Amino acid sequence: MTTPTTDWTTPSLFSSKDELETPVLTVDLDTMEDNLREYANFAETHNVRLRSHVKTHKNAEIARLQNQISNGGGIVCQTLSEVEVMAKNGLDDIYLSYTVVSERKLHRLVWLAQKLERFATTVDSIDNIEPLQAVASEHNVPIDIILEIDVGLNRTGVPPGEPALEVARFIQEQSHVEFRGILAYEAHVKGNASARDEYEHECMAAMDVAEETVDLLGAEGILVEEVKVGGTATSKYSGKHPIVTEINPGMYPFMDVGELEHRPFDIRKDDCAATVVSTVISKPTEDRVVVNAGSKTLSLDKPQMPVPKNRDDINYVNASEEHGWIDTSDCEEPIGVGDRLEFIVPHVCTTINLHDTIVGVRDGAVEEVWPVQARGKVR
């Protein structure tokens, strides 16, 4: 548990954003809500469920807002302890997009399944189905499962076609696991495509692979009720394929520099809701200032660097743990010690995980203070 210190005072509601102690993670609420509605409208238009991935923000209040705007689409979690946090905060339709294998965790999983209105977990081989079946059988609790198919990411997932059919047959033979559908996560497209038509082509190709497997299972009488797909970058392309029943984006409420760089044809600075506000603490030369937001404030696990939110004449060029180097050689307005600079975060999921709190701001005033409730919940 975080130890309280004298620097920590909860931001006062309706106080000015300019009064927040820095560095601080903020979210522009108008922008976030626009992003939520955009994806919800897409899902409604294309008759797919929007089940939002909450691993990005790890906060139950934002998860409830997403669930409400998506007309009860439910949520996705990436760890069992995230599921526990969301369940304890009233979310009752949860999909766990991750395989669970250890016996202690499986007992927790079965316990949760009994508590929730709707729950499903993920498998991708006989090796992770067998321990789940054993514990579910011990407690006499049937567990809904989704079979992950590898459609190109080459991370987890059974190969499509006959290997997937073999695993699906095995599931059908079990007494306490119920086959509900497949997960076809096409995140590889984000690394391969650089234009809108390339996204469309690559996403459709991945979904065609998923469709071939669905047809193969159907020919053997194995009903595939759900086809879950999509991250933030790919959902609005893959979600148009007729085989898809559900999209699972995560970063879409906030966006980040990664999305800006990968999809400049779709995303602008104004679409990026999550920022870190920093303070200039040093001006060692005329062409460089240093801010108090380094790698412990802005996650640098990706190659992208933070991008200034409100100006184009400075660049974030380097970081150590508590320092950020800002190149001001092209600066149009002077910057001095004590000035505040705001940056779009490079990778929003891992940046939020560095913070205890997300501060929601509207029209320059604090309107929400959200704890990152599932921070550190990796088991």
Coordinates of C-alpha atoms in Angstrom, one line a residue:
M1 CA 0.0 0.0 0.0
T2 CA 1.3 3.5 -0.9
T3 CA 2.7 5.3 2.2
P4 CA 1.1 8.8 2.6
T5 CA 3.5 11.7 2.5
T6 CA 3.1 15.4 2.9
D7 CA 3.3 16.0 -0.8
W8 CA 0.0 14.1 -1.3
T9 CA -3.1 16.1 -1.0
T10 CA -6.2 15.1 -3.0
P11 CA -6.8 17.8 -5.6
S12 CA -9.8 19.9 -4.7
L13 CA -12.8 19.4 -6.9
F14 CA -13.4 22.4 -9.2
S15 CA -10.0 23.8 -8.4
S16 CA -7.9 25.1 -11.3
K17 CA -5.8 22.7 -13.3
D18 CA -3.0 25.3 -12.9
E19 CA -3.0 24.6 -9.2
L20 CA -2.2 20.9 -9.4
E21 CA 1.2 19.8 -8.1
T22 CA 3.4 18.4 -10.8
P23 CA 4.1 16.1 -12.3
V24 CA 0.5 15.0 -12.6
L25 CA -1.4 12.7 -14.9
T26 CA -4.6 14.4 -16.2
V27 CA -7.4 13.4 -18.6
D28 CA -9.4 15.9 -20.5
L29 CA -13.0 14.7 -19.9
D30 CA -14.6 16.2 -22.9
T31 CA -12.1 14.6 -25.2
M32 CA -12.3 11.3 -23.4
E33 CA -16.1 11.3 -23.6
D34 CA -16.0 12.1 -27.3
N35 CA -13.7 9.1 -27.8
L36 CA -16.0 6.8 -25.8
R37 CA -19.0 7.9 -27.9
E38 CA -17.1 7.5 -31.2
Y39 CA -16.4 3.8 -30.6
A40 CA -19.8 3.2 -29.1
N41 CA -21.4 4.7 -32.2
F42 CA -19.2 2.6 -34.5
A43 CA -20.2 -0.6 -32.6
E44 CA -23.9 0.3 -32.8
T45 CA -23.7 1.1 -36.5
H46 CA -22.0 -2.2 -37.4
N47 CA -24.0 -4.3 -35.0
V48 CA -21.1 -5.5 -32.8
R49 CA -20.7 -5.4 -29.1
L50 CA -18.2 -2.9 -27.6
R51 CA -16.6 -4.6 -24.7
S52 CA -13.9 -2.2 -23.4
H53 CA -10.5 -3.4 -22.2
V54 CA -9.9 -1.8 -18.8
K55 CA -6.3 -2.8 -18.4
T56 CA -5.5 0.7 -19.8
H57 CA -6.9 2.7 -16.9
K58 CA -7.5 0.0 -14.1
N59 CA -10.3 2.2 -12.7
A60 CA -13.8 1.0 -12.0
E61 CA -15.6 4.3 -12.4
I62 CA -14.2 4.7 -15.9
A63 CA -15.1 1.1 -16.6
R64 CA -18.7 1.8 -15.5
L65 CA -18.9 4.8 -17.7
Q66 CA -17.6 2.7 -20.7
N67 CA -20.2 0.0 -19.9
Q68 CA -23.0 2.6 -19.7
I69 CA -22.1 4.3 -23.0
S70 CA -21.8 0.9 -24.7
N71 CA -25.3 0.0 -23.5
G72 CA -24.0 -2.8 -21.3
G73 CA -21.3 -4.2 -23.5
G74 CA -19.3 -5.4 -20.5
I75 CA -15.6 -5.1 -19.9
V76 CA -12.3 -7.0 -20.5
C77 CA -9.6 -7.6 -18.0
Q78 CA -6.1 -8.9 -18.5
T79 CA -5.3 -10.3 -15.1
L80 CA -7.3 -12.2 -12.6
S81 CA -6.7 -9.6 -9.9
E82 CA -8.0 -6.9 -12.2
V83 CA -11.2 -9.0 -12.5
E84 CA -11.4 -9.1 -8.7
V85 CA -11.0 -5.3 -8.4
M86 CA -13.7 -4.7 -11.0
A87 CA -16.1 -7.3 -9.5
K88 CA -15.7 -5.8 -6.0
N89 CA -16.7 -2.4 -7.5
G90 CA -19.9 -3.6 -9.1
L91 CA -18.9 -4.7 -12.6
D92 CA -20.6 -8.0 -13.3
D93 CA -20.0 -8.8 -17.0
I94 CA -16.3 -9.5 -17.4
Y95 CA -14.2 -11.4 -19.9
L96 CA -10.6 -12.3 -18.9
S97 CA -8.5 -12.3 -22.1
Y98 CA -5.7 -14.2 -20.5
T99 CA -4.9 -17.9 -19.7
V100 CA -4.9 -19.0 -16.0
V101 CA -3.2 -22.2 -15.1
S102 CA -1.9 -22.4 -11.5
E103 CA -4.2 -24.2 -9.1
R104 CA -4.5 -21.4 -6.6
K105 CA -5.5 -18.9 -9.3
L106 CA -8.0 -21.3 -10.7
H107 CA -9.7 -21.6 -7.4
R108 CA -10.0 -17.8 -7.4
L109 CA -11.3 -17.9 -10.9
V110 CA -14.0 -20.4 -10.2
W111 CA -15.0 -18.4 -7.1
L112 CA -15.3 -15.2 -9.2
A113 CA -17.3 -17.0 -11.9
Q114 CA -20.0 -17.8 -9.3
K115 CA -20.1 -14.1 -8.2
L116 CA -20.5 -12.5 -11.6
E117 CA -23.6 -12.3 -13.8
R118 CA -21.5 -13.1 -16.8
F119 CA -17.9 -14.3 -17.0
A120 CA -15.6 -16.0 -19.5
T121 CA -11.9 -16.8 -19.6
T122 CA -9.4 -17.6 -22.3
V123 CA -7.6 -20.9 -23.3
D124 CA -5.4 -21.8 -26.3
S125 CA -4.4 -25.4 -25.7
I126 CA -5.3 -28.7 -24.1
D127 CA -2.5 -28.0 -21.6
N128 CA -4.3 -25.0 -20.1
I129 CA -7.8 -26.5 -20.5
E130 CA -7.1 -29.6 -18.4
P131 CA -6.2 -27.8 -15.1
L132 CA -9.2 -25.4 -15.6
Q133 CA -11.5 -28.4 -16.2
A134 CA -10.1 -30.1 -13.1
V135 CA -10.8 -27.2 -10.7
A136 CA -14.2 -26.4 -12.2
S137 CA -15.2 -30.0 -11.8
E138 CA -14.0 -30.1 -8.2
H139 CA -16.4 -27.2 -7.4
N140 CA -19.0 -28.3 -9.9
V141 CA -19.1 -24.9 -11.5
P142 CA -19.3 -24.7 -15.3
I143 CA -16.9 -22.1 -16.8
D144 CA -17.4 -20.3 -20.2
I145 CA -14.3 -20.3 -22.2
I146 CA -13.1 -18.5 -25.3
L147 CA -10.5 -20.2 -27.5
E148 CA -7.8 -17.8 -28.7
I149 CA -6.8 -18.3 -32.4
D150 CA -3.4 -16.9 -33.6
V151 CA -4.3 -14.8 -36.7
G152 CA -0.8 -13.3 -37.1
L153 CA 0.5 -11.8 -33.9
N154 CA 2.5 -14.9 -33.1
R155 CA 2.2 -14.5 -29.3
T156 CA -0.4 -16.8 -27.8
G157 CA -3.2 -18.7 -29.5
V158 CA -3.7 -22.0 -31.2
P159 CA -3.0 -22.0 -35.0
P160 CA -6.1 -21.6 -37.1
G161 CA -7.7 -24.4 -39.0
E162 CA -7.3 -28.0 -38.0
P163 CA -5.2 -27.3 -34.8
A164 CA -8.0 -25.0 -33.5
L165 CA -10.6 -27.7 -34.4
E166 CA -8.7 -30.3 -32.5
V167 CA -8.7 -28.1 -29.3
A168 CA -12.4 -27.2 -29.8
R169 CA -13.2 -31.0 -30.0
F170 CA -11.4 -31.5 -26.8
I171 CA -13.4 -28.7 -25.1
Q172 CA -16.6 -30.3 -26.3
E173 CA -15.6 -33.5 -24.5
Q174 CA -15.2 -31.8 -21.1
S175 CA -17.9 -31.7 -18.4
H176 CA -17.3 -28.3 -16.8
V177 CA -16.0 -26.0 -19.5
E178 CA -18.4 -24.5 -22.1
F179 CA -17.1 -23.4 -25.5
R180 CA -18.5 -19.9 -26.3
G181 CA -16.4 -18.6 -29.1
I182 CA -13.0 -17.4 -30.3
L183 CA -10.6 -14.5 -29.7
A184 CA -8.8 -13.4 -32.9
Y185 CA -6.5 -10.6 -31.7
E186 CA -5.0 -8.9 -34.8
A187 CA -2.5 -6.6 -33.1
H188 CA 0.2 -7.5 -35.7
V189 CA -1.6 -5.2 -38.1
K190 CA -0.6 -2.1 -36.2
G191 CA 3.1 -3.0 -36.9
N192 CA 2.5 -3.8 -40.5
A193 CA 0.2 -1.1 -41.8
S194 CA 0.9 2.6 -42.2
A195 CA -2.1 3.8 -44.2
R196 CA -5.8 3.5 -44.0
D197 CA -6.1 1.1 -46.9
E198 CA -3.4 -1.1 -45.5
Y199 CA -5.2 -1.3 -42.2
E200 CA -8.4 -2.2 -44.0
H201 CA -6.6 -4.9 -46.1
E202 CA -4.6 -6.4 -43.2
C203 CA -7.6 -6.5 -40.8
M204 CA -9.9 -8.1 -43.3
A205 CA -7.2 -10.7 -44.1
A206 CA -6.9 -11.6 -40.4
M207 CA -10.6 -11.8 -40.1
D208 CA -10.9 -14.0 -43.1
V209 CA -8.5 -16.4 -41.3
A210 CA -10.8 -16.3 -38.3
E211 CA -13.8 -16.9 -40.5
E212 CA -12.2 -20.0 -42.1
T213 CA -11.8 -21.5 -38.6
V214 CA -15.3 -20.6 -37.6
D215 CA -16.6 -22.3 -40.7
L216 CA -14.5 -25.4 -40.0
L217 CA -15.9 -25.7 -36.5
G218 CA -19.4 -25.1 -37.7
A219 CA -19.1 -27.9 -40.2
E220 CA -18.5 -30.2 -37.2
G221 CA -21.5 -28.8 -35.3
I222 CA -19.4 -26.7 -33.0
L223 CA -21.3 -23.4 -32.6
V224 CA -19.1 -20.3 -32.4
E225 CA -21.4 -17.8 -30.6
E226 CA -18.8 -15.0 -30.2
V227 CA -15.9 -13.7 -32.3
K228 CA -13.9 -11.2 -30.2
V229 CA -11.3 -9.0 -31.9
G230 CA -9.7 -5.7 -32.0
G231 CA -7.5 -3.2 -30.2
T232 CA -7.9 0.5 -30.4
A233 CA -6.1 0.8 -33.8
T234 CA -7.8 -2.1 -35.5
S235 CA -11.3 -2.3 -34.0
K236 CA -12.9 0.1 -36.5
Y237 CA -11.5 -1.9 -39.4
S238 CA -11.9 -5.5 -38.2
G239 CA -15.3 -4.7 -36.6
K240 CA -16.8 -4.3 -40.1
H241 CA -16.2 -7.9 -41.0
P242 CA -19.4 -10.0 -40.9
I243 CA -17.8 -12.7 -38.8
V244 CA -17.1 -10.3 -35.9
T245 CA -19.5 -10.1 -32.9
E246 CA -17.4 -8.0 -30.5
I247 CA -14.6 -5.5 -30.4
N248 CA -12.3 -5.1 -27.4
P249 CA -10.3 -1.8 -27.6
G250 CA -8.5 -0.5 -24.6
M251 CA -6.6 2.8 -25.2
Y252 CA -9.5 4.5 -27.1
P253 CA -10.7 6.7 -24.3
F254 CA -7.3 8.4 -24.1
M255 CA -5.2 7.8 -27.2
D256 CA -1.4 8.4 -27.0
V257 CA 1.7 9.2 -29.0
G258 CA 1.8 5.6 -30.3
E259 CA -1.6 6.0 -31.8
L260 CA -0.7 9.5 -33.2
E261 CA 2.3 8.1 -35.0
H262 CA 0.8 4.8 -36.2
R263 CA -2.5 6.4 -37.4
P264 CA -2.0 10.1 -38.3
F265 CA -4.8 9.7 -40.9
D266 CA -7.2 8.9 -38.0
I267 CA -5.8 10.5 -34.8
R268 CA -4.9 14.1 -34.1
K269 CA -3.5 15.8 -31.0
D270 CA -7.0 17.0 -30.1
D271 CA -8.0 13.3 -29.8
C272 CA -5.5 12.6 -27.1
A273 CA -7.1 13.0 -23.7
A274 CA -4.3 11.7 -21.4
T275 CA -1.5 14.1 -20.6
V276 CA 1.2 14.7 -18.0
V277 CA 1.6 18.3 -16.7
S278 CA 5.1 19.1 -15.7
T279 CA 7.1 22.0 -14.4
V280 CA 10.4 23.4 -15.7
I281 CA 12.9 23.0 -12.9
S282 CA 16.1 24.0 -14.8
K283 CA 17.3 26.0 -17.7
P284 CA 20.9 25.0 -18.1
T285 CA 21.4 26.5 -21.6
E286 CA 19.5 28.8 -24.0
D287 CA 18.4 25.8 -26.1
R288 CA 17.4 23.4 -23.3
V289 CA 15.1 23.2 -20.3
V290 CA 14.5 20.3 -18.0
V291 CA 11.1 19.3 -16.6
N292 CA 10.2 17.2 -13.6
A293 CA 8.7 14.4 -15.7
G294 CA 11.1 11.6 -16.6
S295 CA 10.7 7.9 -17.1
K296 CA 9.1 7.3 -13.7
T297 CA 6.2 9.6 -14.8
L298 CA 6.0 9.1 -18.5
S299 CA 6.5 5.4 -19.5
L300 CA 9.1 5.0 -22.1
D301 CA 8.6 1.3 -22.9
K302 CA 8.0 2.2 -26.5
P303 CA 10.2 4.1 -28.9
Q304 CA 7.9 7.1 -29.0
M305 CA 8.7 10.2 -26.9
P306 CA 6.2 12.5 -25.2
V307 CA 4.7 15.1 -27.5
P308 CA 3.9 18.7 -26.4
K309 CA 0.2 19.1 -26.2
N310 CA -0.3 22.8 -26.8
R311 CA 2.8 23.8 -28.8
D312 CA 4.9 22.7 -31.8
D313 CA 8.1 24.6 -31.2
I314 CA 9.7 22.3 -28.5
N315 CA 10.7 18.7 -28.4
Y316 CA 11.0 16.2 -25.6
V317 CA 14.3 14.5 -26.5
N318 CA 15.7 12.5 -23.6
A319 CA 14.8 11.4 -20.1
S320 CA 16.3 10.0 -16.9
E321 CA 14.1 8.9 -14.0
E322 CA 12.9 12.3 -12.7
H323 CA 14.2 14.5 -15.5
G324 CA 13.0 15.3 -19.0
W325 CA 15.2 17.1 -21.5
I326 CA 13.3 19.6 -23.6
D327 CA 14.9 21.0 -26.8
T328 CA 13.9 24.7 -27.0
S329 CA 16.2 25.6 -29.9
D330 CA 13.2 26.5 -32.1
C331 CA 11.2 28.0 -29.3
E332 CA 9.0 30.9 -30.4
E333 CA 8.1 32.0 -26.9
P334 CA 10.6 32.0 -24.0
I335 CA 10.4 29.3 -21.4
G336 CA 11.7 29.8 -17.9
V337 CA 12.1 27.9 -14.6
G338 CA 8.7 27.5 -13.0
D339 CA 6.7 27.4 -16.3
R340 CA 4.4 24.4 -16.9
L341 CA 4.6 22.2 -20.0
E342 CA 2.0 19.6 -20.9
F343 CA 2.8 16.4 -22.8
I344 CA 0.7 13.7 -24.5
V345 CA 1.9 10.4 -23.0
P346 CA 3.9 8.0 -25.2
H347 CA 2.1 4.8 -24.1
V348 CA -1.0 5.4 -22.0
C349 CA -1.4 1.9 -20.5
T350 CA 2.0 1.8 -18.9
T351 CA 2.0 5.5 -18.0
I352 CA -1.2 5.2 -16.0
N353 CA 0.3 2.2 -14.2
L354 CA 3.0 4.5 -12.9
H355 CA 0.4 6.7 -11.1
D356 CA -1.8 6.3 -8.1
T357 CA -4.4 8.8 -9.4
I358 CA -5.9 10.1 -12.6
V359 CA -7.2 13.7 -12.4
G360 CA -10.2 14.4 -14.7
V361 CA -10.3 18.0 -16.0
R362 CA -13.0 19.9 -17.8
D363 CA -12.6 23.5 -19.0
G364 CA -9.5 23.9 -16.9
A365 CA -11.1 22.7 -13.7
V366 CA -10.7 19.5 -11.7
E367 CA -14.0 17.5 -12.0
E368 CA -12.9 13.9 -11.2
V369 CA -10.1 12.3 -9.0
W370 CA -9.9 8.6 -9.9
P371 CA -7.6 6.2 -8.0
V372 CA -5.8 3.6 -10.2
Q373 CA -7.5 0.9 -8.3
A374 CA -6.0 -2.1 -10.1
R375 CA -2.4 -0.7 -10.2
G376 CA 0.0 -3.5 -9.5
K377 CA -2.6 -6.2 -9.9
V378 CA -0.6 -8.5 -12.1
R379 CA -1.5 -11.8 -10.6

